[in-house]
Short mmCIF file of C-alpha atoms in Angstrom, two decimals:
data_model
loop_
_atom_site.label_atom_id
_atom_site.label_comp_id
_atom_site.label_asym_id
_atom_site.label_seq_id
_atom_site.Cartn_x
_atom_site.Cartn_y
_atom_site.Cartn_z
CA MET A 1 1.37 -1.17 74.43
CA PHE A 2 4.58 0.54 73.46
CA SER A 3 6.37 -2.67 72.61
CA LYS A 4 3.44 -3.82 70.48
CA ASN A 5 3.48 -0.63 68.40
CA LYS A 6 7.24 -0.86 68.06
CA SER A 7 6.98 -4.39 66.71
CA LEU A 8 4.35 -3.25 64.22
CA ARG A 9 6.67 -0.49 62.99
CA HIS A 10 9.47 -3.00 62.57
CA ILE A 11 7.21 -5.25 60.54
CA CYS A 12 6.08 -2.38 58.30
CA PHE A 13 9.67 -1.27 57.82
CA GLY A 14 10.65 -4.82 56.91
CA TRP A 15 7.90 -5.13 54.29
CA GLY A 16 8.77 -1.70 52.93
CA LEU A 17 12.44 -2.59 52.67
CA THR A 18 11.58 -5.86 50.91
CA LEU A 19 9.34 -4.02 48.44
CA VAL A 20 12.08 -1.51 47.66
CA ILE A 21 14.58 -4.31 47.11
CA ILE A 22 12.17 -6.16 44.80
CA LEU A 23 11.35 -3.02 42.77
CA THR A 24 15.02 -2.10 42.58
CA GLY A 25 15.86 -5.57 41.32
CA GLN A 26 13.15 -5.38 38.66
CA ILE A 27 14.33 -1.96 37.48
CA GLN A 28 17.92 -3.16 37.30
CA ALA A 29 16.89 -6.28 35.39
CA GLN A 30 14.88 -4.23 32.90
CA THR A 31 17.76 -1.81 32.47
CA MET A 32 20.15 -4.64 31.68
CA ILE A 33 17.98 -6.03 28.86
CA LEU A 34 17.05 -2.65 27.33
CA GLU A 35 18.14 -2.65 23.68
CA GLU A 36 19.21 0.49 21.85
CA ILE A 37 17.45 0.92 18.51
CA THR A 38 19.12 2.90 15.75
CA VAL A 39 16.84 4.73 13.32
CA THR A 40 17.27 6.98 10.29
CA ALA A 41 14.11 9.02 10.81
CA ARG A 42 16.11 12.23 10.15
CA LYS A 43 18.20 10.74 7.30
CA LEU A 44 21.03 10.26 9.82
CA GLU A 45 21.72 7.29 12.06
CA GLU A 46 20.81 8.06 15.66
CA SER A 47 19.33 6.37 18.71
CA LEU A 48 15.55 6.14 18.84
CA GLN A 49 15.76 7.74 22.30
CA ASP A 50 17.48 10.81 20.82
CA ALA A 51 15.20 11.31 17.80
CA PRO A 52 13.09 14.43 18.54
CA ILE A 53 10.08 13.26 16.49
CA SER A 54 7.17 10.90 17.01
CA VAL A 55 8.38 7.59 15.57
CA THR A 56 7.59 3.91 16.10
CA ALA A 57 10.42 1.53 15.25
CA LEU A 58 9.76 -2.17 14.66
CA THR A 59 12.82 -4.39 14.66
CA ARG A 60 13.26 -7.75 12.98
CA ASP A 61 12.39 -9.48 16.27
CA ASP A 62 9.27 -7.34 16.68
CA ILE A 63 8.08 -8.32 13.20
CA ARG A 64 8.52 -12.02 13.87
CA ALA A 65 7.03 -11.89 17.37
CA ALA A 66 3.87 -10.18 16.07
CA SER A 67 3.63 -12.54 13.03
CA LEU A 68 3.31 -9.63 10.61
CA GLU A 69 2.78 -11.23 7.18
CA ASP A 70 3.22 -8.11 5.07
CA ILE A 71 3.53 -4.35 5.44
CA SER A 72 -0.24 -3.84 5.75
CA TYR A 73 -0.21 -5.65 9.13
CA ILE A 74 1.95 -3.09 10.93
CA ASP A 75 -1.05 -1.03 12.05
CA ARG A 76 -1.73 -3.78 14.61
CA VAL A 77 1.33 -2.73 16.60
CA THR A 78 1.64 0.96 15.66
CA PRO A 79 -0.36 3.76 17.33
CA ASN A 80 -2.25 6.30 15.18
CA LEU A 81 -1.79 4.17 12.04
CA TRP A 82 -4.48 2.65 9.78
CA PHE A 83 -3.20 0.47 6.96
CA GLN A 84 -5.32 -1.58 4.55
CA GLY A 85 -4.01 -3.65 1.68
CA GLY A 86 -6.80 -3.39 -0.84
CA SER A 87 -10.33 -2.53 0.26
CA ARG A 88 -12.19 -0.17 -2.10
CA SER A 89 -9.55 -0.82 -4.74
CA GLY A 90 -11.38 -2.29 -7.70
CA GLY A 91 -10.49 -5.84 -6.67
CA THR A 92 -6.73 -5.54 -6.23
CA SER A 93 -5.13 -6.55 -2.94
CA ASN A 94 -1.98 -4.56 -3.68
CA ASN A 95 -3.06 -1.04 -2.84
CA ALA A 96 -1.49 0.62 0.19
CA GLN A 97 -4.27 2.66 1.78
CA VAL A 98 -2.48 4.37 4.66
CA PHE A 99 -3.71 6.90 7.20
CA ILE A 100 -1.69 8.42 10.04
CA ARG A 101 -3.60 10.53 12.55
CA GLY A 102 -6.54 10.54 10.15
CA ILE A 103 -4.59 11.86 7.15
CA GLY A 104 -4.23 9.68 4.06
CA GLN A 105 -5.76 8.71 0.74
CA PHE A 106 -8.08 5.88 -0.37
CA ASP A 107 -8.00 6.31 -4.14
CA PHE A 108 -5.24 4.85 -6.31
CA ILE A 109 -5.96 6.72 -9.57
CA PRO A 110 -2.93 8.47 -11.15
CA THR A 111 -4.24 11.95 -10.31
CA ALA A 112 -4.48 11.15 -6.58
CA ASP A 113 -1.22 11.12 -4.62
CA PRO A 114 -0.81 9.36 -1.25
CA GLY A 115 -1.07 11.36 1.97
CA VAL A 116 1.55 9.17 3.67
CA GLY A 117 4.87 8.51 1.95
CA SER A 118 6.22 4.95 1.65
CA TYR A 119 9.95 4.28 1.32
CA ILE A 120 12.15 1.21 0.88
CA ASP A 121 15.76 1.84 1.91
CA GLY A 122 15.10 5.55 1.52
CA ILE A 123 13.57 5.23 -1.99
CA TYR A 124 10.17 6.82 -2.41
CA LEU A 125 7.34 4.71 -3.88
CA GLY A 126 5.38 7.06 -6.11
CA ARG A 127 2.08 5.14 -6.21
CA ALA A 128 -0.22 3.62 -3.60
CA VAL A 129 -0.79 0.56 -5.79
CA GLY A 130 2.17 -1.76 -5.60
CA GLY A 131 2.90 -0.61 -2.06
CA VAL A 132 2.01 -3.88 -0.29
CA PHE A 133 4.94 -6.29 0.08
CA ASN A 134 6.10 -9.06 2.41
CA LEU A 135 8.46 -8.43 5.32
CA ASN A 136 10.88 -11.29 4.77
CA ASP A 137 14.44 -10.23 5.65
CA VAL A 138 13.50 -6.73 6.78
CA GLU A 139 15.85 -5.15 9.33
CA ARG A 140 13.37 -2.63 10.73
CA ILE A 141 10.36 -0.45 9.95
CA GLU A 142 10.12 3.18 10.99
CA VAL A 143 6.71 4.87 11.14
CA LEU A 144 7.08 8.65 11.37
CA ARG A 145 3.96 10.48 12.52
CA GLY A 146 3.23 14.02 11.44
CA PRO A 147 4.45 16.09 8.45
CA GLN A 148 7.89 15.06 7.12
CA GLY A 149 8.13 17.52 4.24
CA THR A 150 11.60 18.90 4.95
CA LEU A 151 13.67 15.73 4.69
CA PHE A 152 11.32 13.30 2.95
CA GLY A 153 9.53 15.70 0.64
CA ARG A 154 6.30 15.38 -1.32
CA ASN A 155 3.17 13.56 -0.16
CA THR A 156 4.19 13.15 3.50
CA ILE A 157 1.68 15.51 5.11
CA GLY A 158 0.41 12.64 7.28
CA GLY A 159 3.78 11.04 7.87
CA ALA A 160 6.15 8.51 6.35
CA ILE A 161 6.85 4.77 6.53
CA ASN A 162 10.47 3.80 5.93
CA VAL A 163 11.30 0.12 5.45
CA VAL A 164 14.96 -0.81 5.89
CA THR A 165 15.89 -4.19 4.42
CA ALA A 166 18.72 -6.35 5.76
CA GLN A 167 22.02 -5.69 4.00
CA PRO A 168 24.90 -8.10 3.33
CA THR A 169 27.41 -8.60 6.14
CA LEU A 170 31.10 -9.23 5.55
CA ASP A 171 31.96 -11.16 8.70
CA LYS A 172 29.97 -14.42 8.52
CA ARG A 173 27.90 -16.79 6.45
CA GLU A 174 24.34 -17.20 7.60
CA GLY A 175 20.89 -18.06 6.41
CA PHE A 176 17.64 -19.80 7.15
CA LEU A 177 14.82 -21.66 5.44
CA GLU A 178 11.28 -21.48 6.80
CA LEU A 179 8.11 -23.30 5.74
CA LYS A 180 4.59 -22.46 6.90
CA ALA A 181 1.32 -24.29 6.41
CA GLY A 182 -2.24 -23.68 7.57
CA ASN A 183 -5.91 -23.52 6.73
CA ASP A 184 -7.19 -23.05 3.16
CA ASP A 185 -4.21 -25.04 1.83
CA TRP A 186 -1.88 -22.26 2.95
CA LEU A 187 1.72 -23.03 2.02
CA GLU A 188 4.46 -20.42 2.35
CA GLY A 189 8.23 -20.50 2.14
CA ASN A 190 10.82 -17.94 3.24
CA GLY A 191 14.55 -18.16 2.76
CA VAL A 192 17.63 -16.00 3.31
CA VAL A 193 21.32 -16.59 2.65
CA ASN A 194 24.23 -14.23 3.34
CA LEU A 195 27.51 -15.00 1.56
CA PRO A 196 30.84 -13.18 2.11
CA LEU A 197 32.70 -13.27 -1.21
CA GLY A 198 36.00 -12.01 0.10
CA ASP A 199 37.33 -9.46 2.54
CA SER A 200 35.43 -6.57 0.95
CA VAL A 201 32.45 -8.09 -0.94
CA ALA A 202 29.31 -9.84 0.29
CA ALA A 203 25.99 -10.89 -1.25
CA ARG A 204 22.57 -11.51 0.28
CA LEU A 205 19.61 -13.33 -1.30
CA SER A 206 16.09 -13.76 0.03
CA PHE A 207 12.80 -15.09 -1.30
CA ASN A 208 9.16 -15.51 -0.33
CA ILE A 209 6.61 -17.82 -1.99
CA LYS A 210 3.00 -17.82 -0.85
CA ASN A 211 0.02 -19.89 -1.98
CA ARG A 212 -3.32 -20.00 -0.21
CA ASP A 213 -6.89 -20.69 -1.30
CA GLY A 214 -9.36 -17.83 -1.19
CA TYR A 215 -11.72 -17.06 1.65
CA GLY A 216 -14.66 -15.95 -0.51
CA THR A 217 -17.04 -18.10 -2.53
CA SER A 218 -19.82 -17.40 -5.01
CA THR A 219 -23.06 -19.27 -5.47
CA VAL A 220 -22.98 -18.33 -9.15
CA ALA A 221 -19.28 -18.78 -10.00
CA PRO A 222 -17.90 -21.42 -7.61
CA GLU A 223 -14.87 -21.94 -9.84
CA ILE A 224 -13.41 -18.53 -8.91
CA ASP A 225 -11.16 -18.55 -5.84
CA TRP A 226 -11.94 -15.08 -4.47
CA GLY A 227 -9.23 -13.56 -2.29
CA ASN A 228 -6.60 -16.25 -2.83
CA ASN A 229 -2.84 -15.72 -2.64
CA ASP A 230 -0.53 -16.79 -5.44
CA ASN A 231 2.60 -14.67 -5.40
CA TYR A 232 6.33 -14.72 -4.91
CA SER A 233 9.13 -12.20 -4.40
CA LEU A 234 12.90 -12.18 -4.73
CA ARG A 235 15.41 -9.75 -3.30
CA ALA A 236 19.17 -9.56 -3.88
CA ALA A 237 21.89 -7.25 -2.57
CA LEU A 238 25.60 -6.93 -3.33
CA ARG A 239 27.82 -4.89 -1.00
CA TRP A 240 31.33 -3.63 -1.70
CA GLN A 241 33.39 -2.23 1.16
CA ALA A 242 36.14 -0.64 -0.94
CA SER A 243 37.86 1.02 2.02
CA ASP A 244 37.16 2.31 5.49
CA SER A 245 35.71 5.45 3.93
CA PHE A 246 33.84 4.20 0.84
CA GLU A 247 31.01 1.68 0.51
CA ALA A 248 28.59 0.79 -2.31
CA THR A 249 25.50 -1.45 -2.22
CA PHE A 250 23.45 -2.61 -5.19
CA ASN A 251 19.89 -3.79 -4.47
CA ALA A 252 17.37 -5.52 -6.75
CA ASP A 253 13.88 -6.82 -6.04
CA TYR A 254 11.17 -8.60 -8.04
CA TYR A 255 7.54 -9.38 -7.20
CA ARG A 256 4.91 -11.31 -9.14
CA GLN A 257 1.26 -12.08 -8.34
CA ASP A 258 -1.36 -14.07 -10.27
CA GLN A 259 -4.52 -14.10 -8.17
CA ALA A 260 -8.27 -13.62 -8.16
CA SER A 261 -9.76 -10.33 -7.03
CA MET A 262 -10.82 -9.66 -3.46
CA PRO A 263 -14.23 -10.98 -2.37
CA SER A 264 -17.27 -8.96 -1.39
CA ASN A 265 -20.77 -9.93 -0.35
CA SER A 266 -24.24 -8.59 -1.11
CA SER A 267 -24.62 -6.58 2.08
CA PHE A 268 -24.51 -3.41 -0.03
CA PHE A 269 -27.80 -4.32 -1.68
CA THR A 270 -29.99 -4.21 1.41
CA GLY A 271 -32.65 -1.78 2.58
CA VAL A 272 -33.91 0.50 -0.18
CA GLY A 273 -31.52 -0.79 -2.82
CA LEU A 274 -32.65 -4.42 -2.83
CA PRO A 275 -36.31 -3.89 -3.88
CA ALA A 276 -35.15 -1.58 -6.64
CA LEU A 277 -32.72 -4.20 -7.91
CA ARG A 278 -35.42 -6.86 -7.85
CA VAL A 279 -37.77 -4.68 -9.87
CA GLY A 280 -34.95 -3.80 -12.24
CA ALA A 281 -34.01 -7.45 -12.66
CA VAL A 282 -37.56 -8.35 -13.68
CA LEU A 283 -37.78 -5.37 -16.00
CA PHE A 284 -34.47 -5.99 -17.71
CA GLY A 285 -35.14 -9.70 -17.98
CA ILE A 286 -38.20 -9.25 -20.17
CA LEU A 287 -36.45 -6.77 -22.46
CA PRO A 288 -34.79 -8.04 -25.59
CA GLY A 289 -31.07 -7.49 -25.61
CA PRO A 290 -27.65 -9.17 -25.75
CA PRO A 291 -27.11 -12.34 -23.69
CA GLU A 292 -24.66 -10.72 -21.27
CA PHE A 293 -27.44 -8.44 -20.11
CA LEU A 294 -30.07 -11.17 -19.89
CA PRO A 295 -28.80 -14.10 -17.81
CA GLY A 296 -32.43 -15.24 -17.39
CA GLY A 297 -32.81 -16.26 -21.02
CA PRO A 298 -31.81 -15.63 -24.63
CA PRO A 299 -32.44 -12.24 -26.25
CA GLY A 300 -36.13 -11.53 -26.61
CA SER A 301 -37.16 -14.70 -24.75
CA GLY A 302 -39.29 -12.76 -22.27
CA VAL A 303 -37.92 -14.83 -19.37
CA PRO A 304 -38.03 -12.76 -16.16
CA VAL A 305 -34.80 -12.56 -14.17
CA LEU A 306 -36.09 -13.10 -10.63
CA PRO A 307 -33.74 -13.25 -7.62
CA THR A 308 -33.34 -16.85 -6.53
CA PRO A 309 -33.90 -17.42 -2.77
CA GLY A 310 -30.56 -17.82 -1.05
CA THR A 311 -28.65 -16.17 -3.88
CA ILE A 312 -28.80 -12.64 -2.53
CA PHE A 313 -28.54 -13.37 1.18
CA ALA A 314 -26.35 -15.94 2.87
CA GLU A 315 -25.68 -16.68 6.52
CA ASP A 316 -21.97 -16.88 5.76
CA SER A 317 -20.60 -13.36 5.20
CA PHE A 318 -17.94 -14.78 2.86
CA VAL A 319 -20.54 -16.05 0.40
CA SER A 320 -21.98 -13.82 -2.32
CA SER A 321 -23.60 -14.08 -5.73
CA LYS A 322 -20.73 -12.45 -7.63
CA THR A 323 -20.46 -13.56 -11.23
CA GLY A 324 -16.98 -12.39 -12.15
CA PRO A 325 -14.80 -11.73 -14.04
CA SER A 326 -11.96 -11.78 -11.52
CA LYS A 327 -8.28 -10.92 -11.88
CA ASP A 328 -5.54 -9.48 -9.67
CA ASP A 329 -2.28 -9.85 -11.57
CA GLY A 330 0.86 -7.80 -11.34
CA GLU A 331 4.61 -7.53 -11.81
CA ILE A 332 6.80 -5.10 -9.88
CA TRP A 333 10.57 -4.78 -9.91
CA GLY A 334 13.26 -2.28 -9.06
CA VAL A 335 16.99 -1.68 -8.80
CA SER A 336 19.00 0.81 -6.76
CA LEU A 337 22.59 1.82 -6.03
CA ASN A 338 23.64 3.39 -2.72
CA MET A 339 27.12 4.86 -2.29
CA THR A 340 28.55 6.44 0.86
CA TRP A 341 31.88 8.24 1.05
CA ASP A 342 33.29 9.57 4.31
CA ALA A 343 35.18 12.20 2.40
CA PHE A 344 35.88 14.60 5.26
CA GLU A 345 36.71 14.40 8.93
CA TRP A 346 33.54 16.35 9.65
CA GLY A 347 31.15 14.70 7.21
CA SER A 348 30.24 12.38 4.35
CA ILE A 349 28.61 12.28 0.90
CA LYS A 350 25.85 9.84 0.00
CA SER A 351 24.26 9.04 -3.37
CA THR A 352 21.07 7.02 -3.91
CA THR A 353 20.01 6.12 -7.47
CA SER A 354 16.94 4.02 -8.22
CA TYR A 355 14.63 2.82 -10.98
CA ARG A 356 11.29 1.05 -10.43
CA ASN A 357 8.71 -0.44 -12.80
CA MET A 358 5.19 -1.68 -12.17
CA ASP A 359 2.54 -3.36 -14.35
CA LEU A 360 -0.80 -4.32 -12.75
CA HIS A 361 -4.07 -5.61 -14.20
CA PHE A 362 -7.10 -6.09 -11.96
CA ILE A 363 -10.74 -6.81 -12.82
CA ASP A 364 -13.60 -7.01 -10.36
CA ASP A 365 -17.33 -7.60 -10.24
CA ASN A 366 -18.27 -4.67 -7.99
CA ASP A 367 -21.97 -5.32 -7.42
CA SER A 368 -21.84 -8.79 -5.76
CA TYR A 369 -25.12 -9.48 -7.59
CA PHE A 370 -25.91 -12.45 -9.81
CA ILE A 371 -26.65 -10.06 -12.70
CA GLU A 372 -23.75 -8.20 -14.29
CA LEU A 373 -24.59 -4.70 -13.10
CA ALA A 374 -21.20 -3.14 -12.37
CA LEU A 375 -17.61 -4.15 -13.06
CA THR A 376 -14.24 -2.44 -13.40
CA ASP A 377 -11.23 -3.39 -15.51
CA ASP A 378 -8.01 -1.52 -14.75
CA GLU A 379 -4.63 -1.77 -16.48
CA PHE A 380 -2.14 0.26 -14.46
CA GLU A 381 1.47 0.87 -15.52
CA GLN A 382 4.08 3.05 -13.85
CA TRP A 383 7.80 3.60 -13.92
CA GLN A 384 9.93 6.01 -11.92
CA PHE A 385 13.51 7.22 -11.61
CA SER A 386 15.01 9.06 -8.65
CA GLN A 387 18.41 10.45 -7.71
CA GLU A 388 19.34 11.89 -4.34
CA LEU A 389 22.64 13.43 -3.20
CA GLN A 390 23.32 14.21 0.46
CA LEU A 391 26.06 16.06 2.27
CA SER A 392 25.97 15.63 6.03
CA GLY A 393 28.33 16.53 8.80
CA GLU A 394 28.95 17.52 12.40
CA ILE A 395 31.15 20.20 13.91
CA GLY A 396 31.02 20.71 17.65
CA LYS A 397 27.43 21.02 18.80
CA LEU A 398 26.08 21.50 15.29
CA ASN A 399 25.07 18.69 12.92
CA TRP A 400 23.41 19.20 9.58
CA ILE A 401 22.31 17.57 6.33
CA ASN A 402 21.95 19.10 2.85
CA GLY A 403 20.26 17.30 -0.02
CA LEU A 404 19.51 17.58 -3.72
CA TYR A 405 16.67 15.39 -5.04
CA TYR A 406 15.27 14.56 -8.48
CA PHE A 407 12.21 12.41 -9.22
CA TYR A 408 10.61 11.46 -12.56
CA GLU A 409 7.47 9.40 -12.91
CA LYS A 410 5.23 8.26 -15.76
CA VAL A 411 1.87 6.62 -15.06
CA THR A 412 -0.66 5.29 -17.57
CA GLU A 413 -4.04 3.80 -16.74
CA LEU A 414 -6.66 2.19 -18.97
CA ASN A 415 -9.77 2.02 -16.83
CA ALA A 416 -13.08 0.54 -17.97
CA VAL A 417 -16.14 1.12 -15.77
CA MET A 418 -19.17 -0.84 -16.91
CA LEU A 419 -22.51 -0.02 -15.24
CA MET A 420 -25.36 -2.21 -16.50
CA PRO A 421 -23.61 -3.32 -19.72
CA GLY A 422 -26.02 -3.98 -22.57
CA PHE A 423 -28.64 -1.56 -21.25
CA VAL A 424 -28.40 0.77 -24.26
CA GLN A 425 -28.70 -2.13 -26.71
CA ALA A 426 -31.76 -3.35 -24.84
CA LEU A 427 -33.41 0.08 -25.14
CA GLU A 428 -32.52 0.25 -28.82
CA ALA A 429 -34.18 -3.12 -29.43
CA PHE A 430 -37.47 -1.94 -27.94
CA PRO A 431 -40.14 -1.01 -30.55
CA ALA A 432 -40.82 2.52 -29.22
CA ALA A 433 -39.92 5.15 -26.62
CA VAL A 434 -41.95 3.81 -23.70
CA PHE A 435 -39.81 4.48 -20.59
CA PRO A 436 -40.26 7.94 -18.98
CA VAL A 437 -37.03 9.55 -17.84
CA THR A 438 -38.56 12.57 -16.07
CA PRO A 439 -41.74 12.79 -13.93
CA THR A 440 -43.46 14.95 -16.57
CA SER A 441 -42.68 12.68 -19.52
CA VAL A 442 -45.62 11.07 -21.28
CA CYS A 443 -44.73 7.84 -23.03
CA PRO A 444 -44.75 6.74 -25.70
CA GLY A 445 -43.59 10.06 -27.02
CA ALA A 446 -41.00 11.60 -29.26
CA PHE A 447 -37.88 13.43 -28.17
CA PRO A 448 -37.50 16.27 -27.27
CA ALA A 449 -41.13 16.99 -26.41
CA ASN A 450 -41.25 13.92 -24.20
CA ILE A 451 -38.04 12.57 -22.75
CA CYS A 452 -38.60 8.83 -23.03
CA ALA A 453 -36.13 6.02 -23.46
CA GLY A 454 -36.49 3.13 -25.85
CA GLY A 455 -36.73 2.66 -29.57
CA ALA A 456 -34.04 2.47 -32.23
CA GLY A 457 -32.09 5.68 -32.83
CA ASN A 458 -33.50 7.45 -29.76
CA PRO A 459 -30.84 9.93 -28.50
CA VAL A 460 -32.16 9.47 -24.94
CA ASN A 461 -30.83 5.93 -25.05
CA LEU A 462 -27.30 7.22 -25.58
CA ALA A 463 -27.66 9.65 -22.67
CA LEU A 464 -28.31 6.67 -20.37
CA ASP A 465 -25.07 4.97 -21.36
CA ASN A 466 -22.98 4.65 -18.18
CA ASN A 467 -20.20 2.50 -19.66
CA THR A 468 -16.89 4.32 -20.13
CA VAL A 469 -13.31 3.47 -20.99
CA ASP A 470 -10.87 6.12 -19.76
CA PHE A 471 -7.22 6.51 -20.66
CA ASN A 472 -5.21 8.59 -18.18
CA LYS A 473 -1.56 9.56 -18.34
CA VAL A 474 0.37 11.52 -15.72
CA VAL A 475 4.00 12.62 -16.08
CA VAL A 476 5.76 14.10 -13.04
CA ASN A 477 9.04 16.02 -12.91
CA ASN A 478 10.16 16.99 -9.42
CA ILE A 479 13.38 18.62 -8.25
CA ALA A 480 14.06 19.73 -4.69
CA PHE A 481 16.77 21.11 -2.42
CA TYR A 482 16.62 20.77 1.36
CA THR A 483 18.73 21.60 4.37
CA GLN A 484 18.27 20.93 8.06
CA GLY A 485 20.49 21.54 11.06
CA SER A 486 20.37 20.84 14.81
CA TYR A 487 22.30 22.70 17.49
CA GLN A 488 22.75 21.11 20.91
CA LEU A 489 21.95 23.85 23.43
CA SER A 490 22.46 21.57 26.45
CA ASP A 491 22.21 17.92 27.42
CA GLN A 492 18.42 18.20 27.43
CA TRP A 493 17.71 20.82 24.78
CA SER A 494 18.46 21.22 21.09
CA LEU A 495 17.25 23.57 18.39
CA THR A 496 16.36 22.20 14.92
CA ALA A 497 15.49 24.20 11.82
CA GLY A 498 15.12 23.22 8.17
CA ILE A 499 13.73 24.27 4.81
CA ARG A 500 12.91 22.55 1.52
CA PHE A 501 12.44 24.14 -1.87
CA THR A 502 10.51 22.05 -4.41
CA TYR A 503 9.71 22.66 -8.06
CA GLU A 504 7.29 20.22 -9.69
CA GLU A 505 5.64 19.91 -13.08
CA LYS A 506 2.71 17.62 -13.80
CA ASP A 507 1.36 16.85 -17.26
CA PHE A 508 -2.04 15.20 -17.40
CA THR A 509 -3.64 13.63 -20.49
CA ARG A 510 -7.09 12.06 -20.56
CA SER A 511 -9.40 10.61 -23.17
CA GLN A 512 -12.77 8.91 -22.73
CA PHE A 513 -14.58 6.41 -24.91
CA LYS A 514 -18.12 5.03 -24.60
CA PRO A 515 -18.12 1.63 -26.32
CA ASP A 516 -21.90 1.01 -26.28
CA SER A 517 -22.83 4.46 -27.62
CA SER A 518 -20.06 4.48 -30.21
CA ALA A 519 -21.28 1.19 -31.63
CA LEU A 520 -24.64 2.79 -32.37
CA LEU A 521 -23.37 6.01 -33.98
#
């Protein structure tokens, strides 16, 4: 009995020893392949393991392994991040709608600032529109969760996304050319070339060209390729390593898109809304009015506009009865100059100067209905200039960074919102005021005793005009000073404190025009 138990203990000890050896080997193997990632989440280069903030860093290999097509795809591999490239954006696909831990902003209008800051090589992008770009030749992406107001400044209450592009290298020539193809006639090309131009100068060029058919179709306007891709981008960088202590890099980028707006289906017009639209379509169809309001027949023809079976509902969720128009065009470009001077044994000076310009035009049929009920037409222009100076250093257990920042931005927007265009003209063409507006109105009747719509010159008709053209202009002047320092108390503990002072002025100008009403006055 004793010998049997002893043998059992030997067997258990042998299995246990084998398990320990296997686990030890796995741990050692994992330790050997562990890669150190350098980030600039605190405006200083440091190891990701040492950064005392919540940050997700995606390297070039991570981006390729996850097949991330553009910046909006990073929420697939980043916790607490929601990133959409254009939903609820008036038809444009180039609107960075970003939320971190539930904090962000949907709207792109000039008076609404993002809740999460977006940066390219440390340069702040002032608008949400224009914030979606491809990830060709990107070195890494840093997603910082939580408020970043001290070092990054305005509009980072939810966090910040910092994209670091690949910079020219002086030691070797390299490059690649990549072609992709797929469904919907998808054809995409990426290319990068790095060229040393001497011992101290190097250039880097990259490009991306993407063409793909849309994924949405319309039973009414089959010629429109809803949701297609037709864009390209170029990026160039020139680096000068003047000495061991001074370096300057000039960056330039250009992006162009010429596409149709994003698709949408008729799922919005279900339940209570659909019967109302059907009644409205019949009503409006028998009213005299301009042709654009009466697709069922010529003005005054009396032809009812009845929903055609299969037009409103479709088994395929990518099919709708949108009529158009459709446009998602844009041009974005920028230049920047980064200079770093290791002027002192204990620290360095860095200057970042940038200018960016954006011009977008997007039009969308918002109602997904075969009658033109709602559409938006938005012309969005923006340009910005920024200058940042930094002084950073380290003495003993203390490291710090001081910064002076200036930002200027001018945004203009011409936004047309058309809700039931031609409705006022149709009411004006009616012989009398016969449509009650309030439950107590008795029609036909005269205003103001009875509030009824219809009839030429009736002021109630003008009150029902929902078509507006708005011009908005926002000018921003922002200047800030910040300082932050960290003291290493021990190998495990450090104390960090910082402060930022910001002064900002915003000038807002707005004018509104009602084209249908003005034509009748």
